[in-house]
Coordinates of C-alpha atoms in Angstrom, one line a residue:
M16 CA -90.1 -11.4 -89.6
V17 CA -87.7 -8.5 -89.6
V18 CA -84.3 -9.5 -90.9
R19 CA -81.7 -8.3 -88.8
V20 CA -78.2 -9.2 -87.5
F21 CA -77.7 -8.9 -83.7
H22 CA -74.7 -9.2 -81.4
R23 CA -75.6 -11.4 -78.4
V24 CA -73.8 -10.8 -74.8
S25 CA -74.7 -13.0 -71.9
A26 CA -73.2 -13.9 -68.5
V27 CA -74.2 -16.0 -65.8
I28 CA -75.0 -13.7 -62.6
P29 CA -76.5 -14.6 -59.3
K30 CA -80.3 -14.5 -59.0
T31 CA -80.3 -12.1 -56.1
H32 CA -79.0 -9.2 -58.7
E33 CA -81.5 -9.9 -61.6
D34 CA -83.4 -6.8 -61.2
A35 CA -80.2 -4.4 -61.0
V36 CA -78.5 -6.1 -64.0
S37 CA -81.3 -5.7 -66.0
D38 CA -81.6 -2.1 -64.8
A39 CA -77.8 -1.5 -65.1
L40 CA -77.7 -3.0 -69.0
Y41 CA -80.8 -0.7 -69.9
D42 CA -79.6 2.3 -68.6
R43 CA -75.8 2.0 -69.0
T44 CA -75.7 0.4 -72.5
D45 CA -77.0 0.6 -75.8
A46 CA -78.8 -2.8 -75.8
V47 CA -82.0 -2.8 -77.6
S48 CA -83.3 -5.8 -75.6
V49 CA -82.4 -7.4 -72.0
A50 CA -83.7 -10.7 -70.9
V51 CA -82.8 -11.8 -67.4
G52 CA -83.7 -15.2 -66.3
E53 CA -86.0 -16.0 -69.4
I54 CA -83.3 -18.5 -71.2
V55 CA -84.0 -21.8 -70.9
E56 CA -80.4 -23.4 -70.6
A57 CA -79.5 -26.7 -72.1
A58 CA -78.3 -27.7 -68.7
P59 CA -79.5 -26.5 -65.4
L60 CA -77.4 -23.6 -63.9
P61 CA -76.2 -24.1 -60.3
K62 CA -79.0 -23.2 -57.9
G63 CA -79.0 -19.4 -57.2
L64 CA -77.6 -18.4 -60.6
T65 CA -79.2 -17.4 -63.8
T66 CA -78.4 -16.1 -67.1
A67 CA -78.5 -12.1 -68.5
E68 CA -78.4 -11.6 -71.9
A69 CA -78.6 -8.5 -74.1
L70 CA -79.0 -8.1 -77.6
F71 CA -77.1 -5.1 -79.8
D72 CA -77.7 -4.1 -83.0
A73 CA -74.2 -3.0 -83.5
V74 CA -70.7 -4.4 -82.0
P75 CA -71.0 -3.8 -78.6
D76 CA -68.2 -1.9 -76.2
L77 CA -67.6 -4.9 -73.7
D78 CA -65.9 -2.5 -71.3
R79 CA -69.1 -0.6 -71.1
V80 CA -71.2 -3.7 -70.5
R81 CA -68.8 -4.8 -67.6
L82 CA -69.0 -1.3 -65.9
A83 CA -72.8 -1.8 -66.2
L84 CA -72.5 -5.2 -64.5
A85 CA -70.1 -3.7 -61.9
A86 CA -72.4 -1.1 -61.1
A87 CA -75.2 -3.7 -60.6
G88 CA -73.1 -4.9 -57.8
L89 CA -71.6 -7.6 -59.3
D90 CA -67.8 -8.1 -57.8
P91 CA -66.0 -9.7 -59.6
V92 CA -68.0 -9.2 -63.0
P93 CA -68.7 -12.3 -64.6
E94 CA -67.1 -13.7 -68.0
L95 CA -68.9 -12.3 -70.8
D96 CA -69.8 -14.8 -73.9
L97 CA -70.4 -12.5 -77.4
M98 CA -72.0 -14.1 -80.4
E99 CA -73.5 -13.0 -83.4
I100 CA -76.8 -14.1 -84.5
A101 CA -79.4 -13.5 -87.1
D102 CA -83.3 -13.7 -86.6
T103 CA -83.5 -17.3 -87.9
D104 CA -80.4 -18.3 -85.6
W105 CA -82.1 -16.5 -82.7
V106 CA -85.4 -18.5 -83.1
T107 CA -83.5 -21.8 -82.9
A108 CA -81.5 -20.5 -79.7
S109 CA -84.6 -19.0 -78.2
L110 CA -86.4 -22.5 -78.3
R111 CA -83.5 -24.7 -77.5
D112 CA -85.0 -27.4 -75.3
L113 CA -88.1 -25.1 -74.6
T114 CA -91.1 -27.3 -73.4
E115 CA -94.4 -26.7 -73.6
L116 CA -96.3 -24.7 -70.6
H117 CA -99.5 -24.8 -69.2
A118 CA -100.4 -21.7 -67.0
G119 CA -104.1 -21.4 -65.9
R120 CA -106.1 -22.2 -69.1
V121 CA -103.3 -21.3 -71.2
H122 CA -101.5 -24.0 -73.2
I123 CA -97.9 -22.6 -74.9
Y124 CA -96.4 -24.4 -77.4
G125 CA -93.7 -23.6 -80.1
S126 CA -93.5 -24.3 -83.9
H127 CA -91.5 -27.7 -82.8
H128 CA -94.2 -29.0 -81.0
P129 CA -97.3 -30.5 -82.3
R130 CA -100.6 -28.7 -82.2
P131 CA -102.3 -29.4 -78.9
L132 CA -105.6 -31.4 -79.0
R133 CA -108.8 -29.2 -78.4
D134 CA -109.4 -29.5 -74.8
G135 CA -110.9 -26.3 -74.2
R136 CA -107.6 -24.5 -73.4
I137 CA -106.4 -21.4 -74.8
A138 CA -103.6 -22.8 -77.0
L139 CA -100.9 -20.1 -78.0
K140 CA -98.2 -20.7 -80.6
I141 CA -95.6 -18.7 -79.7
D142 CA -91.8 -18.5 -81.3
A143 CA -89.6 -15.6 -79.7
G144 CA -87.9 -14.5 -82.8
L145 CA -86.0 -11.4 -81.6
A146 CA -88.1 -10.7 -79.0
F147 CA -88.4 -12.2 -75.4
G148 CA -90.8 -13.5 -73.2
T149 CA -92.1 -16.9 -74.3
G150 CA -94.3 -17.6 -71.3
H151 CA -91.9 -19.8 -69.6
H152 CA -90.6 -17.2 -67.0
E153 CA -92.1 -16.9 -63.5
T154 CA -93.2 -13.4 -64.3
T155 CA -95.2 -14.2 -67.4
Q156 CA -96.6 -17.7 -65.8
G157 CA -97.7 -15.2 -62.8
V158 CA -99.8 -12.9 -65.0
L159 CA -101.4 -15.8 -67.0
L160 CA -102.8 -17.2 -63.7
A161 CA -103.9 -13.7 -62.4
L162 CA -105.7 -13.3 -65.9
D163 CA -107.1 -16.7 -65.5
A164 CA -108.7 -15.8 -62.2
L165 CA -109.9 -12.1 -63.4
A166 CA -111.6 -13.8 -66.5
R167 CA -113.9 -15.8 -63.9
R168 CA -115.3 -12.7 -62.6
T169 CA -114.8 -9.5 -64.9
R170 CA -115.5 -8.7 -68.2
P171 CA -113.2 -5.5 -69.4
R172 CA -113.8 -3.9 -72.6
R173 CA -110.8 -2.1 -73.3
M174 CA -107.6 -3.5 -72.5
L175 CA -103.9 -2.5 -72.8
D176 CA -100.6 -4.8 -72.5
V177 CA -97.6 -2.6 -71.9
G178 CA -94.2 -4.1 -72.8
T179 CA -95.7 -6.7 -75.0
G180 CA -92.4 -8.6 -76.3
T181 CA -93.8 -11.4 -78.2
G182 CA -97.5 -10.5 -77.6
V183 CA -98.1 -13.9 -75.4
L184 CA -100.0 -12.1 -72.7
A185 CA -102.0 -9.6 -75.2
M186 CA -103.1 -12.7 -76.8
A187 CA -104.2 -14.5 -73.7
M188 CA -106.1 -11.5 -72.7
A189 CA -107.8 -11.7 -76.2
R190 CA -108.8 -15.2 -75.8
Y191 CA -109.8 -15.0 -72.3
F192 CA -112.3 -12.1 -72.5
G193 CA -112.8 -12.1 -76.1
R194 CA -112.2 -8.4 -76.6
S195 CA -109.5 -6.4 -78.6
V196 CA -106.1 -5.7 -76.9
L197 CA -103.6 -3.0 -77.8
A198 CA -100.2 -4.3 -77.6
T199 CA -97.3 -2.0 -77.1
D200 CA -93.5 -1.8 -76.8
I201 CA -90.6 0.3 -76.9
D202 CA -88.9 -2.0 -79.1
E203 CA -89.9 -1.9 -82.8
V204 CA -88.5 -5.4 -83.4
A205 CA -90.7 -7.1 -80.6
V206 CA -93.7 -5.4 -82.2
A207 CA -93.0 -6.8 -85.4
V208 CA -92.7 -10.5 -83.5
A209 CA -95.9 -9.8 -81.6
R210 CA -97.7 -8.8 -84.9
E211 CA -96.7 -12.2 -86.6
N212 CA -97.3 -14.1 -83.5
A213 CA -101.2 -12.5 -83.6
R214 CA -101.3 -13.7 -87.2
I215 CA -100.1 -17.1 -86.7
N216 CA -102.5 -17.6 -84.1
G217 CA -105.5 -15.9 -86.0
L218 CA -105.7 -13.0 -83.7
S219 CA -104.8 -10.3 -86.1
H220 CA -108.1 -8.7 -85.7
M221 CA -108.0 -8.6 -81.9
V222 CA -104.6 -7.6 -81.0
R223 CA -103.5 -4.4 -82.6
C224 CA -99.8 -3.8 -82.3
A225 CA -97.8 -0.4 -81.8
T226 CA -94.5 0.9 -80.8
A227 CA -95.0 3.2 -78.1
P228 CA -92.2 4.8 -76.1
G229 CA -94.4 5.8 -73.3
M230 CA -97.7 5.9 -71.6
R231 CA -98.2 9.4 -73.0
H232 CA -97.9 8.1 -76.7
P233 CA -100.8 8.9 -78.8
A234 CA -101.3 5.2 -79.7
I235 CA -101.9 4.6 -75.9
A236 CA -103.1 7.6 -74.5
G237 CA -105.9 7.7 -77.6
G238 CA -107.4 4.5 -76.1
A239 CA -108.0 5.4 -72.5
P240 CA -109.2 4.9 -70.2
Y241 CA -108.5 1.3 -69.9
D242 CA -110.5 -1.4 -68.1
L243 CA -107.5 -3.9 -67.8
I244 CA -103.7 -2.8 -68.3
V245 CA -101.2 -5.3 -67.9
A246 CA -97.4 -4.7 -67.5
N247 CA -94.9 -7.3 -67.1
I248 CA -91.7 -5.1 -67.2
L249 CA -89.4 -4.5 -63.9
A250 CA -90.4 -2.9 -60.4
R251 CA -88.5 0.4 -61.1
P252 CA -90.2 1.5 -64.4
L253 CA -93.5 0.3 -62.9
V254 CA -93.2 2.6 -59.9
A255 CA -91.8 5.4 -62.3
L256 CA -95.2 4.8 -64.3
A257 CA -97.5 4.5 -61.5
G258 CA -98.9 7.8 -62.2
D259 CA -99.8 7.5 -65.9
I260 CA -100.9 4.0 -65.6
T261 CA -103.4 5.1 -63.1
D262 CA -104.3 8.1 -65.2
A263 CA -104.9 5.5 -68.0
L264 CA -107.0 3.2 -65.7
A265 CA -110.7 3.5 -65.7
P266 CA -112.4 3.6 -62.3
G267 CA -113.3 0.1 -61.2
G268 CA -110.6 -1.1 -63.7
H269 CA -108.0 -3.6 -62.9
V270 CA -104.0 -3.5 -63.4
V271 CA -101.9 -6.6 -63.4
L272 CA -98.1 -5.8 -62.5
S273 CA -95.1 -8.2 -63.0
G274 CA -91.5 -8.3 -63.3
I275 CA -91.3 -7.7 -59.6
L276 CA -88.9 -9.7 -57.2
G277 CA -90.7 -10.8 -54.0
W278 CA -88.9 -8.5 -51.7
Q279 CA -90.2 -5.5 -54.3
A280 CA -93.7 -6.1 -54.0
R281 CA -94.4 -3.8 -51.0
W282 CA -92.8 -0.9 -53.1
V283 CA -94.7 -1.2 -56.1
T284 CA -97.9 -1.5 -54.2
H285 CA -97.3 1.7 -52.2
A286 CA -96.3 3.6 -55.4
Y287 CA -100.2 2.6 -56.9
A288 CA -102.0 2.4 -53.4
S289 CA -101.1 6.2 -53.0
R290 CA -103.0 6.8 -56.0
G291 CA -106.1 5.2 -55.1
L292 CA -105.6 1.3 -56.1
V293 CA -106.3 -1.3 -53.7
L294 CA -104.3 -4.8 -54.1
V295 CA -106.6 -7.5 -54.6
A296 CA -104.2 -10.7 -55.3
R297 CA -101.0 -11.1 -55.4
V298 CA -99.3 -14.4 -57.3
E299 CA -96.1 -15.9 -56.4
R300 CA -94.1 -17.9 -59.0
G301 CA -90.5 -18.9 -57.5
D302 CA -88.7 -15.5 -56.9
W303 CA -91.3 -13.5 -58.7
A304 CA -94.5 -11.7 -57.7
T305 CA -97.5 -10.4 -59.8
L306 CA -99.5 -8.1 -58.4
V307 CA -103.5 -7.3 -59.3
L308 CA -104.5 -3.7 -58.1
R309 CA -108.1 -2.3 -58.6
R310 CA -108.7 1.3 -58.9
V311 CA -111.8 2.3 -56.7
Q312 CA -111.6 6.2 -57.0
A313 CA -110.3 8.7 -59.1
A314 CA -106.5 9.2 -58.6
R315 CA -105.2 11.3 -56.1
G316 CA -101.4 13.3 -56.1
V317 CA -98.8 11.2 -53.9

C-alpha cells in the first residue's frame, strides 16, 4: 500500500447534480480523486441528496472548490468539510458500515467480514484504500450484472478495464471469463490499490495493472484490439473517448459503459452508434444506466 497523507473535502449535494459536480471538481480543482455518490454513510441522507468527496495531496484552496461547485450549478454552495487523512484512516473511513454485496454471481466483501463460504459465487475481497469503487455504487453493480450476462454467451480473449479504481471490475472480468485483463487508471495510487487487491485475491497473474492517462497510451494501445472493454467513468469522458474506445475494440467485441445517469444514456449511445456500435443491453440501477454495445463493423467517422 502506498503511504500518503491526503486532504479530503466533502459536501452534501443534490443527486441531480452528481455528474456536473464530479466534472467540475476534476476540471476546476487539483483533486487527485473524486467520488460522488459512492460513500456509504453512517446515517442515511435525506431523499434526493448524496455526498461528493474529493481527495487532494496538498492543502486545497477551498475558495476554488466553492467556485467549482458554483460552476456545477449549486446555489447556494453547500458547506464544505475538510479533513486530513492517512491511508490507514482512509481504509477505515471508506469501509465504515460497508455491507457485503451480491451482484450477479459476484460476492464482494471487506477485510472486516469473514470469508464467505464456497457456494459457486465469485468471491472478491476488496479494501478501497486510497482508491474509489468498492462495488457498492449503482454504476459498479450495473457493470457486474452486465458482465454476468455476457459471461453466459461470450468468450472474450483480450480484455481492458479503463478507470479501474480498486480493480473490482477487472478482477470480476478475470474470474468470469478465465482470461487475463489489463486494468488501467490515470491515478497511480488507484493502480497501486488495484494491484494489491489483485494480489490479495490471488489474481496477480491475471490482472495486469498500469497507469495510463489515455486510450492511446502504449500500455493500452499495445494490447489492442480488445474483445471486451469496460469503462466505468462518467458520461462526458465516455463521449470524448468514443472514437478511441471504438478503435481499440475488435469487430464483434463488446464495450460496457457506466457512470451514466439515466437521462444521459441516449447521448452516450449516439456517440458510439455513430461509430458502428449497436446497443445490445441496458442495465438500470437507481438513477444510473449501464450500456452494453457491440461493434458489428469497422469504425467510421462521425
